[in-house]
Tab-separated table of C-alpha atoms and ligand atoms in Angstrom:
chain	number	residue	atom	x	y	z
K	364	UNK	CA	-18.083	5.257	3.551
K	365	UNK	CA	-16.444	1.864	4.203
K	366	UNK	CA	-17.623	-1.254	2.381
K	367	UNK	CA	-17.004	-3.106	5.656
K	368	UNK	CA	-19.154	-2.952	8.794
K	369	UNK	CA	-17.170	-0.877	11.291
K	370	UNK	CA	-18.778	-2.687	14.200
K	371	UNK	CA	-16.253	-1.716	16.899
K	372	UNK	CA	-14.634	1.668	17.399
K	373	UNK	CA	-12.089	2.048	20.197
K	374	UNK	CA	-11.878	5.854	19.891
K	375	UNK	CA	-14.337	8.340	18.365
K	376	UNK	CA	-14.895	12.089	18.012
K	377	UNK	CA	-18.388	13.038	19.190
K	378	UNK	CA	-19.507	16.678	19.392
K	379	UNK	CA	-16.083	18.040	20.258
K	380	UNK	CA	-15.326	15.318	22.792
K	381	UNK	CA	-13.209	12.169	22.721
K	382	UNK	CA	-15.329	9.032	23.205
K	383	UNK	CA	-13.726	5.688	23.962
K	384	UNK	CA	-14.617	2.168	25.058
K	385	UNK	CA	-12.876	1.139	28.281
K	386	UNK	CA	-11.059	-1.977	27.065
K	387	UNK	CA	-10.040	-2.918	30.623
K	388	UNK	CA	-13.659	-3.885	31.311
K	389	UNK	CA	-14.212	-6.055	28.202
K	390	UNK	CA	-15.683	-8.611	27.710
K	391	UNK	CA	-17.456	-8.264	31.037
K	392	UNK	CA	-18.844	-4.783	30.425
K	393	UNK	CA	-19.070	-2.351	27.475
K	394	UNK	CA	-18.532	1.028	29.118
K	395	UNK	CA	-18.062	4.132	26.955
K	396	UNK	CA	-16.724	7.406	28.322
K	397	UNK	CA	-16.467	10.888	26.841
K	398	UNK	CA	-14.222	13.757	27.843
K	399	UNK	CA	-12.770	17.077	26.707
K	400	UNK	CA	-10.129	16.853	29.444
K	401	UNK	CA	-6.695	15.879	28.130
K	402	UNK	CA	-5.632	14.807	31.638
K	403	UNK	CA	-8.499	12.315	31.820
K	404	UNK	CA	-7.612	10.994	28.368
K	405	UNK	CA	-3.921	10.778	29.331
K	406	UNK	CA	-4.900	8.652	32.331
K	407	UNK	CA	-7.080	6.471	30.086
K	408	UNK	CA	-4.008	5.784	27.916
K	409	UNK	CA	-1.739	5.118	30.930
K	410	UNK	CA	-4.251	2.697	32.475
K	411	UNK	CA	-4.854	1.023	29.078
K	412	UNK	CA	-8.542	1.857	28.923
K	413	UNK	CA	-7.384	3.118	25.533
K	414	UNK	CA	-4.572	0.919	24.165
K	415	UNK	CA	-3.000	-0.182	20.908
K	416	UNK	CA	-0.468	1.972	19.090
K	417	UNK	CA	-2.754	3.557	16.458
K	418	UNK	CA	-5.610	4.087	18.948
K	419	UNK	CA	-3.219	5.803	21.355
K	420	UNK	CA	-2.063	8.176	18.594
K	421	UNK	CA	-5.624	8.987	17.518
K	422	UNK	CA	-6.795	9.484	21.119
K	423	UNK	CA	-3.895	11.828	21.868
K	424	UNK	CA	-4.555	13.915	18.761
K	425	UNK	CA	-8.290	14.137	19.497
K	426	UNK	CA	-7.518	15.021	23.126
K	427	UNK	CA	-5.571	18.041	21.872
K	428	UNK	CA	-8.434	19.033	19.566
K	429	UNK	CA	-10.896	18.745	22.460
K	430	UNK	CA	-8.609	20.924	24.567
K	431	UNK	CA	-8.539	23.599	21.852
K	432	UNK	CA	-12.342	23.639	21.845
K	433	UNK	CA	-12.653	23.434	25.633
K	434	UNK	CA	-10.760	26.731	25.975
K	435	UNK	CA	-13.078	28.607	23.608
K	436	UNK	CA	-12.840	31.661	25.877
K	437	UNK	CA	-9.134	32.125	25.129
K	438	UNK	CA	-8.684	34.953	22.623
K	439	UNK	CA	-4.903	35.082	22.471
K	440	UNK	CA	-2.962	32.945	19.953
K	441	UNK	CA	0.047	32.731	22.268
K	442	UNK	CA	-2.079	31.828	25.282
K	443	UNK	CA	-3.837	28.991	23.421
K	444	UNK	CA	-0.496	27.784	22.030
K	445	UNK	CA	0.831	27.620	25.596
K	446	UNK	CA	-2.176	25.604	26.800
K	447	UNK	CA	-1.890	23.210	23.854
K	448	UNK	CA	1.873	22.787	24.288
K	449	UNK	CA	1.375	21.760	27.911
K	450	UNK	CA	-1.327	19.258	26.896
K	451	UNK	CA	0.972	17.785	24.229
K	452	UNK	CA	3.783	17.330	26.774
K	453	UNK	CA	1.417	15.612	29.195
K	454	UNK	CA	0.245	13.171	26.517
K	455	UNK	CA	3.847	12.494	25.422
K	456	UNK	CA	4.511	11.153	28.944
K	457	UNK	CA	1.723	8.551	28.891
K	458	UNK	CA	3.474	5.527	27.299
K	459	UNK	CA	7.040	5.396	25.896
K	460	UNK	CA	7.037	2.625	23.269
K	461	UNK	CA	4.214	3.053	20.738
K	462	UNK	CA	5.589	5.291	17.979
K	463	UNK	CA	2.139	6.370	16.725
K	464	UNK	CA	1.701	8.481	19.883
K	465	UNK	CA	4.751	10.595	19.050
K	466	UNK	CA	3.972	10.625	15.323
K	467	UNK	CA	0.486	12.037	16.032
K	468	UNK	CA	1.662	14.596	18.611
K	469	UNK	CA	4.447	15.734	16.278
K	470	UNK	CA	1.847	16.418	13.578
K	471	UNK	CA	-0.098	18.605	16.011
K	472	UNK	CA	3.129	20.306	17.160
K	473	UNK	CA	3.905	21.160	13.543
K	474	UNK	CA	0.506	22.869	13.256
K	475	UNK	CA	1.271	24.795	16.456
K	476	UNK	CA	4.602	26.049	15.085
K	477	UNK	CA	2.942	28.038	12.285
K	478	UNK	CA	1.814	31.703	12.510
K	479	UNK	CA	-1.897	32.504	12.832
K	480	UNK	CA	-3.749	35.764	12.292
K	481	UNK	CA	-6.390	34.827	14.846
K	482	UNK	CA	-6.979	32.367	17.663
K	483	UNK	CA	-9.917	30.969	15.715
K	484	UNK	CA	-7.610	30.116	12.803
K	485	UNK	CA	-5.269	28.316	15.218
K	486	UNK	CA	-8.150	26.452	16.872
K	487	UNK	CA	-9.489	25.326	13.477
K	488	UNK	CA	-6.043	24.182	12.284
K	489	UNK	CA	-5.579	22.033	15.387
K	490	UNK	CA	-9.012	20.417	15.134
K	491	UNK	CA	-8.635	19.835	11.375
K	492	UNK	CA	-5.240	18.113	11.830
K	493	UNK	CA	-6.542	15.898	14.645
K	494	UNK	CA	-9.606	14.894	12.623
K	495	UNK	CA	-7.351	14.108	9.637
K	496	UNK	CA	-5.328	11.755	11.856
K	497	UNK	CA	-8.596	10.147	13.045
K	498	UNK	CA	-10.085	9.586	9.582
K	499	UNK	CA	-6.744	8.603	8.031
K	500	UNK	CA	-6.389	5.852	10.652
K	501	UNK	CA	-9.601	4.139	9.530
K	502	UNK	CA	-8.805	4.518	5.813
K	503	UNK	CA	-5.252	3.258	6.421
K	504	UNK	CA	-6.446	0.182	8.303
K	505	UNK	CA	-8.803	-0.740	5.473
K	506	UNK	CA	-5.968	-0.347	2.930
K	507	UNK	CA	-3.704	-2.534	5.084
K	508	UNK	CA	-6.484	-5.110	5.217
K	509	UNK	CA	-7.044	-5.141	1.477
K	510	UNK	CA	-3.337	-5.294	0.648
K	511	UNK	CA	-2.617	-7.912	3.308
K	512	UNK	CA	-5.546	-10.206	2.549
K	513	UNK	CA	-3.850	-11.126	-0.756
K	514	UNK	CA	-1.345	-13.053	1.385
K	515	UNK	CA	-4.165	-15.074	2.942
K	516	UNK	CA	-5.323	-18.308	1.330
K	517	UNK	CA	-8.819	-19.743	1.550
K	518	UNK	CA	-8.861	-22.219	4.442
K	519	UNK	CA	-5.908	-20.656	6.324
K	520	UNK	CA	-5.640	-20.847	10.085
K	521	UNK	CA	-3.992	-17.633	11.235
K	522	UNK	CA	-2.399	-17.148	14.645
K	523	UNK	CA	-2.423	-13.653	16.103
K	524	UNK	CA	-1.016	-12.306	19.364
K	525	UNK	CA	-2.409	-9.604	21.651
K	526	UNK	CA	-5.032	-7.381	20.013
K	527	UNK	CA	-4.183	-5.520	16.841
K	528	UNK	CA	-7.825	-5.090	16.024
K	529	UNK	CA	-10.549	-2.479	15.990
K	530	UNK	CA	-9.914	-2.144	19.754
K	531	UNK	CA	-6.337	-1.044	19.023
K	532	UNK	CA	-7.148	1.539	16.332
K	533	UNK	CA	-9.925	4.012	15.534
K	534	UNK	CA	-11.687	1.133	13.731
K	535	UNK	CA	-11.138	-2.022	11.627
K	536	UNK	CA	-7.679	-2.900	12.988
K	537	UNK	CA	-4.328	-3.771	11.459
K	538	UNK	CA	-3.532	-7.479	11.941
K	539	UNK	CA	-7.242	-8.148	12.499
K	540	UNK	CA	-7.936	-5.781	9.598
K	541	UNK	CA	-6.143	-8.230	7.283
K	542	UNK	CA	-8.180	-11.060	8.804
K	543	UNK	CA	-11.431	-9.058	8.429
K	544	UNK	CA	-10.703	-8.200	4.795
K	545	UNK	CA	-9.989	-11.863	3.999
K	546	UNK	CA	-13.198	-12.918	5.785
K	547	UNK	CA	-15.406	-10.342	4.033
K	548	UNK	CA	-13.781	-11.269	0.713
K	549	UNK	CA	-15.150	-14.775	1.217
K	550	UNK	CA	-12.062	-16.649	2.425
K	551	UNK	CA	-12.916	-19.360	4.944
K	552	UNK	CA	-10.256	-18.513	7.464
K	553	UNK	CA	-9.982	-19.425	11.139
K	554	UNK	CA	-8.123	-17.503	13.823
K	555	UNK	CA	-6.118	-18.767	16.771
K	556	UNK	CA	-5.741	-16.035	19.394
K	557	UNK	CA	-3.153	-16.235	22.163
K	558	UNK	CA	-4.464	-15.086	25.536
K	559	UNK	CA	-1.524	-12.622	25.885
K	560	UNK	CA	-0.586	-12.490	29.529
K	561	UNK	CA	-0.485	-10.486	31.702
K	562	UNK	CA	-3.302	-8.131	30.537
K	563	UNK	CA	-5.048	-10.736	28.349
K	564	UNK	CA	-5.667	-8.526	25.312
K	565	UNK	CA	-6.064	-11.682	23.207
K	566	UNK	CA	-8.424	-13.594	25.486
K	567	UNK	CA	-10.518	-10.535	26.309
K	568	UNK	CA	-10.341	-8.222	23.275
K	569	UNK	CA	-9.461	-10.254	20.167
K	570	UNK	CA	-11.867	-13.048	21.096
K	571	UNK	CA	-14.616	-10.497	21.889
K	572	UNK	CA	-14.123	-8.598	18.626
K	573	UNK	CA	-14.036	-11.666	16.357
K	574	UNK	CA	-16.967	-13.433	18.032
K	575	UNK	CA	-19.015	-10.224	17.785
K	576	UNK	CA	-18.438	-10.352	14.003
K	577	UNK	CA	-18.846	-14.121	13.595
K	578	UNK	CA	-15.224	-14.755	12.572
K	579	UNK	CA	-14.151	-18.228	13.855
K	580	UNK	CA	-11.633	-17.891	16.695
K	581	UNK	CA	-9.984	-20.378	19.048
K	582	UNK	CA	-8.276	-19.235	22.244
K	583	UNK	CA	-4.956	-20.737	23.327
K	584	UNK	CA	-2.645	-19.946	26.218
K	585	UNK	CA	0.646	-18.295	25.345
K	586	UNK	CA	2.611	-21.467	26.187
K	587	UNK	CA	0.676	-23.547	23.614
K	588	UNK	CA	2.174	-21.850	20.535
K	589	UNK	CA	5.055	-24.319	20.203
K	590	UNK	CA	2.750	-27.303	20.413
K	591	UNK	CA	0.193	-26.036	17.881
K	592	UNK	CA	2.927	-25.112	15.401
K	593	UNK	CA	4.577	-28.527	15.929
K	594	UNK	CA	1.159	-30.100	15.170
K	595	UNK	CA	0.956	-28.061	11.957
K	596	UNK	CA	-2.222	-26.261	13.056
K	597	UNK	CA	-1.052	-22.781	11.962
K	598	UNK	CA	-0.640	-21.631	8.347
K	599	UNK	CA	0.341	-18.007	9.003
K	600	UNK	CA	1.084	-15.612	11.843
K	601	UNK	CA	-0.091	-11.985	11.679
K	602	UNK	CA	0.653	-9.506	14.472
K	603	UNK	CA	0.524	-5.741	14.897
K	604	UNK	CA	3.369	-3.483	15.955
K	605	UNK	CA	4.052	-0.622	18.335
K	606	UNK	CA	7.172	0.575	16.597
K	607	UNK	CA	9.099	-0.594	13.523
K	608	UNK	CA	12.689	0.502	12.871
K	609	UNK	CA	14.282	1.109	9.467
K	610	UNK	CA	16.275	-2.120	9.790
K	611	UNK	CA	13.051	-4.087	10.217
K	612	UNK	CA	13.210	-4.591	14.005
K	613	UNK	CA	9.609	-4.964	15.203
K	614	UNK	CA	8.673	-3.851	18.714
K	615	UNK	CA	5.396	-5.453	19.713
K	616	UNK	CA	3.587	-7.042	22.641
K	617	UNK	CA	5.696	-9.208	24.922
K	618	UNK	CA	5.681	-12.749	23.580
K	619	UNK	CA	5.866	-11.746	19.913
K	620	UNK	CA	9.574	-12.591	19.674
K	621	UNK	CA	8.966	-16.106	21.036
K	622	UNK	CA	6.192	-16.677	18.477
K	623	UNK	CA	8.457	-15.443	15.667
K	624	UNK	CA	11.183	-17.908	16.657
K	625	UNK	CA	8.733	-20.811	16.762
K	626	UNK	CA	7.235	-19.755	13.407
K	627	UNK	CA	10.716	-19.680	11.854
K	628	UNK	CA	11.481	-23.133	13.269
K	629	UNK	CA	8.335	-24.522	11.666
K	630	UNK	CA	8.465	-22.618	8.368
K	631	UNK	CA	5.313	-20.585	9.116
K	632	UNK	CA	5.216	-17.113	7.492
K	633	UNK	CA	5.377	-14.335	10.126
K	634	UNK	CA	3.660	-11.128	8.968
K	635	UNK	CA	3.522	-7.763	10.688
K	636	UNK	CA	0.596	-5.483	9.810
K	637	UNK	CA	1.050	-1.819	10.659
K	638	UNK	CA	0.496	1.663	9.209
K	639	UNK	CA	3.603	3.563	8.099
K	640	UNK	CA	2.884	5.874	11.063
K	641	UNK	CA	4.296	3.047	13.208
K	642	UNK	CA	7.655	3.224	11.428
K	643	UNK	CA	10.280	5.148	13.399
K	644	UNK	CA	12.745	6.432	10.772
K	645	UNK	CA	15.238	7.789	13.302
K	646	UNK	CA	15.766	5.519	16.294
K	647	UNK	CA	18.215	2.645	16.481
K	648	UNK	CA	17.498	-0.465	18.493
K	649	UNK	CA	19.589	0.877	21.389
K	650	UNK	CA	17.321	3.953	21.660
K	651	UNK	CA	14.150	1.960	22.248
K	652	UNK	CA	12.408	2.201	25.626
K	653	UNK	CA	10.499	-0.958	26.467
K	654	UNK	CA	7.710	0.059	28.838
K	655	UNK	CA	7.900	-1.684	32.233
K	656	UNK	CA	4.385	-1.781	33.666
K	657	UNK	CA	2.996	-2.208	37.173
K	658	UNK	CA	4.006	-5.495	38.854
K	659	UNK	CA	0.421	-6.163	39.890
K	660	UNK	CA	-0.492	-6.812	36.266
K	661	UNK	CA	1.583	-9.999	36.625
K	662	UNK	CA	0.709	-10.765	40.241
K	663	UNK	CA	-3.042	-10.710	39.518
K	664	UNK	CA	-5.268	-11.833	36.663
K	665	UNK	CA	-6.947	-8.555	35.730
K	666	UNK	CA	-7.288	-7.650	39.418
K	667	UNK	CA	-9.649	-10.573	39.791
K	668	UNK	CA	-7.496	-13.204	41.454
K	669	UNK	CA	-4.165	-13.256	43.248
K	670	UNK	CA	-1.881	-15.689	41.435
K	671	UNK	CA	1.406	-15.094	43.273
K	672	UNK	CA	2.544	-13.885	46.667
K	673	UNK	CA	1.968	-10.097	46.774
K	674	UNK	CA	5.560	-9.411	47.876
K	675	UNK	CA	7.291	-11.395	45.127
K	676	UNK	CA	9.622	-9.509	42.746
K	677	UNK	CA	8.188	-9.245	39.222
K	678	UNK	CA	9.382	-8.380	35.710
K	679	UNK	CA	6.664	-6.876	33.503
K	680	UNK	CA	8.083	-5.625	30.165
K	681	UNK	CA	5.069	-4.760	28.026
K	682	UNK	CA	6.880	-5.339	24.707
K	683	UNK	CA	9.744	-7.235	23.123
K	684	UNK	CA	11.861	-6.929	19.972
K	685	UNK	CA	11.611	-9.246	16.961
K	686	UNK	CA	14.702	-8.997	14.729
K	687	UNK	CA	14.230	-8.611	10.954
K	688	UNK	CA	15.521	-12.086	10.102
K	689	UNK	CA	12.389	-13.525	11.766
K	690	UNK	CA	9.958	-11.266	9.849
K	691	UNK	CA	8.619	-12.544	6.510
K	692	UNK	CA	7.136	-9.189	5.459
K	693	UNK	CA	5.548	-6.008	6.781
K	694	UNK	CA	2.066	-5.139	5.491
K	695	UNK	CA	1.431	-1.395	5.275
K	696	UNK	CA	-1.145	0.845	3.596
K	697	UNK	CA	1.507	1.712	0.981
K	698	UNK	CA	2.318	-1.868	0.111
K	699	UNK	CA	3.995	-5.022	1.376
K	700	UNK	CA	7.582	-4.501	2.520
K	701	UNK	CA	9.936	-7.436	2.094
K	702	UNK	CA	13.603	-7.830	2.993
K	703	UNK	CA	16.032	-6.080	2.679
K	704	UNK	CA	13.935	-3.964	5.032
K	705	UNK	CA	16.075	-0.819	5.334
K	706	UNK	CA	16.221	-0.389	1.552
K	707	UNK	CA	12.547	-1.212	0.998
K	708	UNK	CA	11.205	0.752	3.989
K	709	UNK	CA	13.105	3.832	2.815
K	710	UNK	CA	11.704	3.307	-0.670
K	711	UNK	CA	8.111	3.040	0.551
K	712	UNK	CA	8.588	6.111	2.791
K	713	UNK	CA	10.308	7.949	-0.104
K	714	UNK	CA	13.265	8.662	2.209
T	1625	LIG	C1	-2.357	-2.302	16.260
T	1625	LIG	S1	-2.080	-2.292	17.967
T	1625	LIG	C2	-0.394	-2.478	18.102
T	1625	LIG	C3	0.042	-3.109	19.399
T	1625	LIG	O1	-0.385	-2.392	20.589
T	1625	LIG	C4	-0.618	-3.358	21.624
T	1625	LIG	O2	0.018	-3.025	22.842
T	1625	LIG	P1	-0.885	-2.548	24.120
T	1625	LIG	O3	-2.071	-3.462	24.214
T	1625	LIG	O4	0.060	-2.654	25.308
T	1625	LIG	O5	-1.244	-1.112	23.808
T	1625	LIG	C5	-0.030	-4.639	21.097
T	1625	LIG	O6	1.377	-4.644	21.221
T	1625	LIG	C6	-0.445	-4.511	19.644
T	1625	LIG	O7	0.145	-5.458	18.816
């Protein structure tokens, strides 16, 4: 039982089904959906109804568990393994950058690789592993919050980018988890949220979450960050991450790199809050696939208003790369990682 109110849950497990809030509709509408169909859940991840690295990993794992239960009529271990393998491959193809997706699916694949005396034993092992991933996510976020809030001073104004909150995890959030923990521990903090074009996760999701909980938040456009840092209005920056490499490269929402450069220029600490399940211990920076999303996300503001000519060429990289020299420290559930990152990440991962 958490000592914090878990007011918002992006992804839940309800009676053998995956239940999620459609974040594309917020703050205009709070629509929840439920499904046992991994294809429907895969589409929810691709369309960003479900988004945020940890939430994507949890949703994918729960989608596999729901699939195992959906095919309750299958009595053959090999037949169920084949169905589950196909579902895992479909979910792997949803989004290429967030490491938590692959971390979660690899955990389920490891369960699948074992021998089982009955199909029921296999089904139970899959569901148990997926539910562990789900519950661990919430516990991990709270640990990140409680470790990270020690870096927050009473009276701080904290800038955050995109949404690394309860709407990006199973609950509580990572960057917003640190902010929540500081708030509930009595620190009078304020948040500045960037709108985060093109999909406006900051303006729509971070603002919605924090206002729902009464945490003071001010919205700024992405191009205001330089000005507000120049004016000395920001004490700290805290962002989430989609993938962190051993050398400390941080892959996160497009615009993060620009904020990190401005923070460095103005001597503002730049923190990254993420579970160790976001750390990719294998890839090098040249292996990373930065997701290129549909051009209409840039041409339109959330499908509400045309802002450019429909036939104009568009670039729409969903993420960028912040090099380690711009990162002050990485807040994880196992502790705060400071430079030299490779040495200290390997230590915290016991590699
Ligand atoms: C703790 S969420 C991590 C990360 O995921 C978000 O990306 P998206 O909204 O495209 O799924 C954003 O980069 C967050 O910082």
